[in-house]
Coordinates of C-alpha atoms in Angstrom, one line a residue:
S62 CA -8.0 20.4 -24.2
F63 CA -6.7 22.8 -22.5
T64 CA -9.1 22.5 -19.6
A65 CA -8.9 19.4 -18.9
Q66 CA -4.7 20.4 -19.4
K67 CA -5.0 23.0 -16.5
A68 CA -7.3 20.8 -14.5
V69 CA -4.7 17.7 -14.6
A70 CA -2.0 20.4 -13.5
R71 CA -4.2 21.2 -10.8
V72 CA -4.2 17.4 -9.7
Q73 CA -0.7 17.4 -10.1
Q74 CA 0.3 20.4 -8.1
V75 CA -1.7 19.7 -5.4
T76 CA -0.9 16.3 -4.5
L77 CA 2.9 17.0 -4.8
L78 CA 2.4 20.0 -2.3
L79 CA 0.3 18.1 -0.2
L80 CA 3.4 15.8 0.1
A81 CA 5.7 18.6 0.4
L82 CA 3.7 20.0 3.5
V83 CA 3.3 16.1 5.2
V84 CA 7.5 16.6 5.0
A85 CA 7.7 20.1 6.3
W86 CA 5.3 19.3 9.2
A87 CA 7.1 15.7 9.8
L88 CA 10.4 17.6 10.2
A89 CA 8.5 20.3 12.6
A90 CA 7.2 17.2 14.6
S91 CA 10.7 15.6 14.9
V92 CA 12.5 18.5 16.8
D93 CA 10.9 18.5 20.2
V94 CA 10.9 14.3 20.8
R95 CA 12.5 11.9 23.0
Y96 CA 14.6 11.0 20.5
P97 CA 15.5 12.8 17.7
A98 CA 18.2 11.1 16.4
L99 CA 15.4 8.1 15.7
A100 CA 12.6 10.9 14.7
L101 CA 15.0 12.3 11.9
R102 CA 16.2 9.3 10.3
E103 CA 12.6 8.2 9.9
W104 CA 11.8 11.8 8.4
R105 CA 15.1 11.2 5.5
T106 CA 13.8 7.5 5.2
V107 CA 10.3 7.7 4.8
F108 CA 9.4 11.6 4.1
L109 CA 12.4 13.5 2.6
N110 CA 13.2 10.0 0.5
A111 CA 9.5 10.1 -1.1
L112 CA 9.6 13.8 -1.7
I113 CA 12.9 13.5 -3.9
F114 CA 11.5 10.4 -5.6
A115 CA 8.4 12.1 -6.4
L116 CA 10.4 15.2 -8.1
L117 CA 12.8 12.5 -9.9
L118 CA 9.9 10.8 -11.4
I119 CA 8.3 13.6 -12.3
A120 CA 11.7 15.5 -14.1
L121 CA 12.3 11.8 -15.6
L122 CA 8.5 11.4 -17.3
R123 CA 8.7 15.0 -18.3
R124 CA 11.9 15.3 -20.0
S125 CA 11.9 12.2 -21.7
Q126 CA 11.5 11.9 -25.5
Q127 CA 9.4 8.4 -24.8
P128 CA 7.6 9.1 -21.4
A129 CA 4.8 6.2 -22.2
R130 CA 7.8 4.0 -22.9
E131 CA 9.8 4.7 -19.8
R132 CA 6.6 4.4 -17.5
W133 CA 6.1 0.9 -18.9
L134 CA 9.8 0.0 -18.0
L135 CA 9.1 1.2 -14.4
V136 CA 6.4 -0.6 -14.0
A137 CA 8.3 -3.6 -15.2
G138 CA 11.0 -3.4 -13.0
W139 CA 9.0 -2.5 -10.1
T140 CA 6.5 -5.6 -10.7
A141 CA 9.3 -7.9 -11.8
G142 CA 11.3 -7.2 -8.5
A143 CA 8.3 -8.2 -6.5
S144 CA 8.3 -11.4 -8.3
A145 CA 11.7 -11.7 -7.8
V146 CA 11.2 -11.2 -3.9
S147 CA 8.3 -13.5 -4.1
L148 CA 10.3 -16.4 -5.6
I149 CA 13.0 -16.5 -3.2
G150 CA 10.1 -16.7 -0.8
L151 CA 8.2 -19.6 -2.5
W152 CA 11.7 -21.3 -2.8
G153 CA 12.2 -21.1 1.0
F154 CA 8.5 -22.4 1.4
A155 CA 8.4 -25.8 -0.8
T156 CA 12.1 -26.4 0.5
G157 CA 12.1 -25.9 4.1
S158 CA 15.8 -23.8 3.8
G159 CA 14.4 -20.4 5.2
F160 CA 12.1 -17.4 4.0
V161 CA 9.3 -18.2 6.1
S162 CA 8.4 -17.7 10.1
A163 CA 5.6 -19.6 11.9
A164 CA 3.0 -18.6 13.8
E165 CA -0.4 -19.5 15.1
G166 CA -0.1 -23.3 13.2
V167 CA 1.1 -22.0 9.7
R168 CA 4.4 -21.3 8.3
R169 CA 4.1 -18.0 6.7
V170 CA 6.1 -16.7 3.7
Q171 CA 8.4 -13.7 4.7
A172 CA 11.2 -14.1 2.0
L173 CA 13.4 -10.9 2.5
Y174 CA 11.4 -8.9 4.8
D175 CA 11.5 -8.7 8.4
S176 CA 8.0 -10.4 8.7
A177 CA 4.9 -12.3 6.6
N178 CA 3.3 -9.0 7.2
N179 CA 5.3 -6.6 5.5
L180 CA 5.8 -8.7 2.2
A181 CA 2.1 -8.9 2.3
L182 CA 1.6 -5.2 2.5
Y183 CA 4.2 -4.8 0.0
L184 CA 2.4 -7.4 -2.7
D185 CA -1.0 -5.7 -1.4
R186 CA 0.4 -2.8 -4.0
T187 CA 1.9 -4.9 -6.9
V188 CA -0.6 -7.9 -6.9
P189 CA -3.3 -5.8 -8.3
V190 CA -1.5 -4.1 -10.6
T191 CA 0.1 -7.6 -12.3
L192 CA -3.6 -9.0 -12.1
A193 CA -5.0 -6.0 -14.2
L194 CA -2.7 -6.0 -16.8
V195 CA -3.0 -9.7 -17.2
L196 CA -7.0 -9.3 -17.1
L197 CA -7.3 -6.6 -19.5
L198 CA -4.7 -6.0 -22.1
P199 CA -6.0 -6.5 -25.3
A200 CA -2.9 -8.9 -26.7
R201 CA -2.6 -12.3 -25.8
R202 CA 1.3 -12.6 -25.5
Q203 CA 1.1 -9.5 -23.2
R204 CA -1.0 -11.1 -20.9
V205 CA 0.9 -14.1 -20.7
L206 CA 4.2 -12.3 -20.0
W207 CA 2.6 -10.6 -17.0
A208 CA 0.7 -13.5 -15.9
M209 CA 4.3 -14.9 -15.5
L210 CA 4.8 -12.0 -13.0
A211 CA 1.6 -12.2 -11.2
A212 CA 1.7 -15.9 -10.5
P213 CA 4.6 -16.2 -8.0
Q214 CA 3.5 -12.6 -6.3
A215 CA -0.1 -14.1 -6.0
L216 CA 0.8 -17.4 -4.6
A217 CA 3.3 -15.7 -2.3
W218 CA 0.7 -13.1 -1.2
L219 CA -1.9 -15.9 -0.3
L220 CA 0.9 -18.0 1.7
T221 CA 1.7 -15.0 4.1
F222 CA -1.4 -15.6 5.9
S223 CA -2.0 -12.0 6.5
K224 CA -5.4 -11.6 8.2
G225 CA -4.9 -7.7 6.7
T226 CA -5.0 -9.0 3.2
L227 CA -6.9 -11.9 3.3
L228 CA -9.8 -10.0 5.4
L229 CA -9.3 -6.4 3.6
A230 CA -6.9 -6.1 0.9
A231 CA -7.7 -8.9 -1.5
P232 CA -11.3 -8.3 -1.3
A233 CA -10.9 -4.3 -1.8
A234 CA -8.5 -5.2 -4.7
L235 CA -10.7 -8.0 -6.3
L236 CA -14.1 -5.9 -5.7
V237 CA -12.1 -2.5 -7.5
L238 CA -11.2 -5.0 -10.7
G239 CA -14.6 -6.5 -10.6
V240 CA -16.3 -3.7 -11.0
G241 CA -13.9 -1.3 -12.8
G242 CA -12.8 -4.3 -15.1
F243 CA -16.5 -4.5 -16.1
W244 CA -17.1 -1.0 -16.5
L245 CA -14.2 -0.5 -18.9
L246 CA -14.7 -3.3 -21.1
R247 CA -18.6 -2.5 -21.6
R248 CA -17.0 1.1 -22.4
Q249 CA -14.4 -0.1 -24.6
G250 CA -17.2 -2.7 -26.3
R251 CA -14.7 -5.8 -25.6
P252 CA -16.5 -8.8 -23.9
V253 CA -16.1 -9.6 -20.1
A254 CA -14.9 -12.7 -20.4
P255 CA -11.8 -11.9 -18.4
L256 CA -13.8 -11.6 -15.4
V257 CA -14.6 -14.8 -15.4
L258 CA -10.7 -15.5 -15.1
L259 CA -11.2 -13.0 -12.2
A260 CA -13.6 -15.5 -10.6
A261 CA -11.5 -18.2 -11.3
L262 CA -8.3 -16.7 -9.8
A263 CA -10.5 -15.9 -6.6
L264 CA -11.5 -19.4 -6.7
I265 CA -8.2 -20.8 -6.9
G266 CA -7.2 -18.9 -4.2
A267 CA -9.4 -19.9 -1.9
G268 CA -8.4 -23.6 -2.8
V269 CA -4.8 -22.9 -1.9
L270 CA -6.2 -21.7 1.4
A271 CA -8.7 -24.5 2.1
P272 CA -5.7 -27.1 3.6
F273 CA -4.6 -24.4 6.5
L274 CA -8.4 -23.5 7.6
G275 CA -8.0 -26.0 10.5
A276 CA -4.8 -23.9 11.9
E277 CA -5.1 -21.9 14.8
R278 CA -4.8 -18.9 12.8
F279 CA -7.9 -19.2 10.6
Q280 CA -10.0 -20.7 13.9
R281 CA -9.6 -17.3 15.7
L282 CA -9.8 -15.0 12.4
L283 CA -12.7 -12.9 13.6
D284 CA -11.9 -13.5 17.4
F285 CA -11.6 -10.6 19.4
E286 CA -11.9 -11.5 23.1
Q287 CA -8.7 -13.2 23.1
G288 CA -5.4 -13.6 20.8
T289 CA -4.2 -11.2 18.0
G290 CA -7.9 -9.4 17.6
F291 CA -8.0 -8.4 21.0
L292 CA -4.6 -6.9 21.5
R293 CA -5.5 -5.4 18.4
V294 CA -8.4 -3.5 20.2
Q295 CA -6.5 -2.9 23.3
L296 CA -3.6 -1.3 21.0
W297 CA -6.3 1.0 19.5
R298 CA -7.5 2.6 22.6
S299 CA -4.2 3.1 23.8
A300 CA -3.4 5.3 20.8
W301 CA -6.6 6.9 20.6
Q302 CA -5.4 8.2 24.2
M303 CA -2.0 9.0 23.2
A304 CA -3.5 10.9 19.9
L305 CA -5.5 13.0 22.7
D306 CA -2.9 13.6 24.9
H307 CA -0.6 14.9 21.8
P308 CA -2.9 16.7 19.8
L309 CA -0.9 19.3 17.9
L310 CA 2.6 17.6 16.9
G311 CA 2.0 13.8 18.1
V312 CA 4.8 11.9 19.5
G313 CA 6.4 12.3 16.6
P314 CA 8.0 10.1 13.5
D315 CA 9.5 6.7 15.1
Q316 CA 8.6 7.5 18.8
F317 CA 5.3 5.7 19.4
L318 CA 6.8 2.3 20.4
Y319 CA 8.6 4.6 23.4
H320 CA 5.5 6.4 24.5
Y321 CA 3.6 3.5 24.4
R322 CA 5.3 0.9 26.4
S323 CA 6.6 3.0 28.7
G324 CA 2.9 5.2 29.7
Y325 CA 0.1 3.8 27.2
L326 CA 0.2 -0.1 27.6
L327 CA -2.8 -1.5 28.8
P328 CA -2.4 -4.4 31.5
T329 CA -4.2 -6.3 29.7
A330 CA -2.5 -6.2 26.5
W331 CA 1.1 -6.8 28.1
Q332 CA 1.5 -9.7 25.7
E333 CA 2.7 -7.4 22.6
P334 CA 4.8 -4.0 24.2
N335 CA 7.1 -4.0 21.6
L336 CA 4.7 -2.2 18.9
N337 CA 5.9 0.7 16.9
H338 CA 3.0 1.9 15.3
P339 CA -0.9 1.8 16.4
H340 CA -2.0 -0.4 13.0
N341 CA -4.4 1.9 12.0
V342 CA -3.8 4.8 8.9
L343 CA -5.8 7.4 11.0
L344 CA -4.2 6.8 14.4
D345 CA -1.0 6.2 12.9
W346 CA -0.8 10.0 11.3
W347 CA -2.5 11.6 14.4
T348 CA -0.3 9.5 17.2
R349 CA 3.1 10.4 14.7
L350 CA 2.6 13.7 13.4
G351 CA -1.0 15.4 15.5
L352 CA -3.9 16.7 13.7
P353 CA -2.2 18.7 11.3
G354 CA -0.3 15.7 10.0
L355 CA -3.5 13.8 10.1
V356 CA -5.3 16.3 7.9
L357 CA -2.2 16.7 5.5
G358 CA -1.4 13.2 5.2
M359 CA -5.3 11.9 4.5
G360 CA -5.5 14.7 2.0
W361 CA -2.3 13.7 0.2
L362 CA -3.7 10.2 0.0
G363 CA -6.8 11.3 -1.3
A364 CA -5.5 13.7 -3.7
G365 CA -3.5 10.8 -5.1
V366 CA -6.4 8.6 -5.3
F367 CA -8.7 11.7 -7.1
G368 CA -5.7 11.4 -9.4
L369 CA -5.8 7.8 -10.4
W370 CA -9.3 7.9 -11.1
R371 CA -9.1 10.9 -13.2
W372 CA -6.3 8.8 -15.4
L373 CA -8.9 5.9 -15.3
Q374 CA -11.7 8.1 -17.0
S375 CA -9.9 10.0 -19.4
S376 CA -7.5 6.6 -20.5
V377 CA -11.1 4.5 -20.8
L378 CA -10.6 4.2 -24.8
Q379 CA -6.9 3.3 -24.3
P380 CA -6.5 -0.4 -23.3
H381 CA -2.9 -0.1 -22.3
E382 CA -3.3 2.6 -19.7
A383 CA -6.5 2.1 -18.9
A384 CA -5.4 -1.3 -17.8
L385 CA -2.6 0.2 -15.6
A386 CA -4.5 2.8 -14.2
L387 CA -7.5 0.2 -13.0
G388 CA -4.5 -1.8 -11.5
C389 CA -3.1 1.3 -9.8
L390 CA -6.5 2.0 -8.4
A391 CA -7.0 -1.4 -6.8
A392 CA -3.3 -1.6 -5.4
A393 CA -4.6 1.9 -3.9
A394 CA -7.7 0.6 -2.8
A395 CA -5.9 -2.4 -1.4
G396 CA -3.2 -0.7 1.0
L397 CA -6.1 1.9 2.2
A398 CA -8.0 -1.3 3.2
H399 CA -5.0 -3.2 4.8
G400 CA -4.2 -0.1 6.5
L401 CA -7.1 0.0 8.6
I402 CA -5.5 -2.6 10.6
D403 CA -1.9 -2.5 10.1
V404 CA 0.7 0.2 8.6
S405 CA -0.4 2.2 5.7
Y406 CA 2.4 4.2 4.7
A407 CA 5.2 4.9 7.4
L408 CA 7.8 2.3 5.9
P409 CA 10.4 3.5 3.2
E410 CA 9.3 1.1 0.7
L411 CA 5.5 1.5 1.3
M412 CA 5.9 5.6 0.7
L413 CA 7.8 5.3 -2.7
V414 CA 5.1 2.7 -3.8
W415 CA 2.2 5.5 -2.9
V416 CA 4.6 8.1 -4.9
L417 CA 4.8 5.9 -7.7
I418 CA 1.6 5.3 -8.7
F419 CA 0.1 8.7 -8.2
H420 CA 2.6 9.9 -10.0
L421 CA 2.7 7.3 -12.9
G422 CA -0.9 8.2 -13.6
I423 CA -0.8 12.1 -13.3
E424 CA 2.2 12.3 -15.8
A425 CA 0.3 10.4 -17.9
E426 CA -2.5 12.2 -18.0
M427 CA -0.4 15.2 -18.7
E428 CA 1.1 13.6 -21.7
R429 CA -2.0 13.1 -23.4
G430 CA -3.2 16.3 -22.7

């Protein structure tokens, strides 16, 4: 209907406008900083590139004669790339020929990334999408093809041994897939048997991790008196003070490390002086871009997630679109959950993925309108 078209167009405009405002404010926050060259580099690679990508993506889907086909090609290319990177990491894990790192008694898959945590953060966003397509697409052949992409991603995701993934991202994604999948299948009049497969996959994942439960990394998983948990709490205390001291513009893009280790590092956290972000989505926006940046950044993420929810609601009776919409919503949940204790947006690839999932959904809804 015309009313629905106007509502969808408004979501599109608000999401894009908020991203543009984030980019503009990040530029303003890059001017009076300790290291302007570093700030402008991050502004260009994280913020400006995301806006350019959003504009190109919207233009592509609007001008295409077959926007649905182009959308699925984008999703296939994106997830196939994640599977290829995962296979590289798994090959290194199995053969001992690299692409892994050792920490707290386990070997962690990191593939081509600088760290296993960075790989986990990326797979937080691809695994839920591919799993949703495996579970909810109506054609068996299509489900098998997506399962071939999902399997290496899911295994590499687990073998990163990322605490943020295991404690927050994976439970959030599985919860959204489980609850959303039940709602979708009931609305579509289809059996809910795929949810049994989802439960089985969760059990298989637990089985994969079981041999490693005796490792130091798992024994200290919830220990906040020492180790990583303790250091994370000290980091948040320092970041909170930094945010209070720089409320308007923050310390600027890519400036956290230099302020942290020169003036905010607590004596009890001396073991990790080289942290370049506060490991929390709210503190990250605030310390990086000040209170206006926090409002704009969280507003942008909120508008994008709302757009995904609208996409899911409007595509309930279209199984292919609904499966993709639910997968993107689960990916957003995983990314935000992991962002409570790690980076959530301030890496080039993570910003591009946020743009991709937000505008895939909104453009799909506009096409039907």
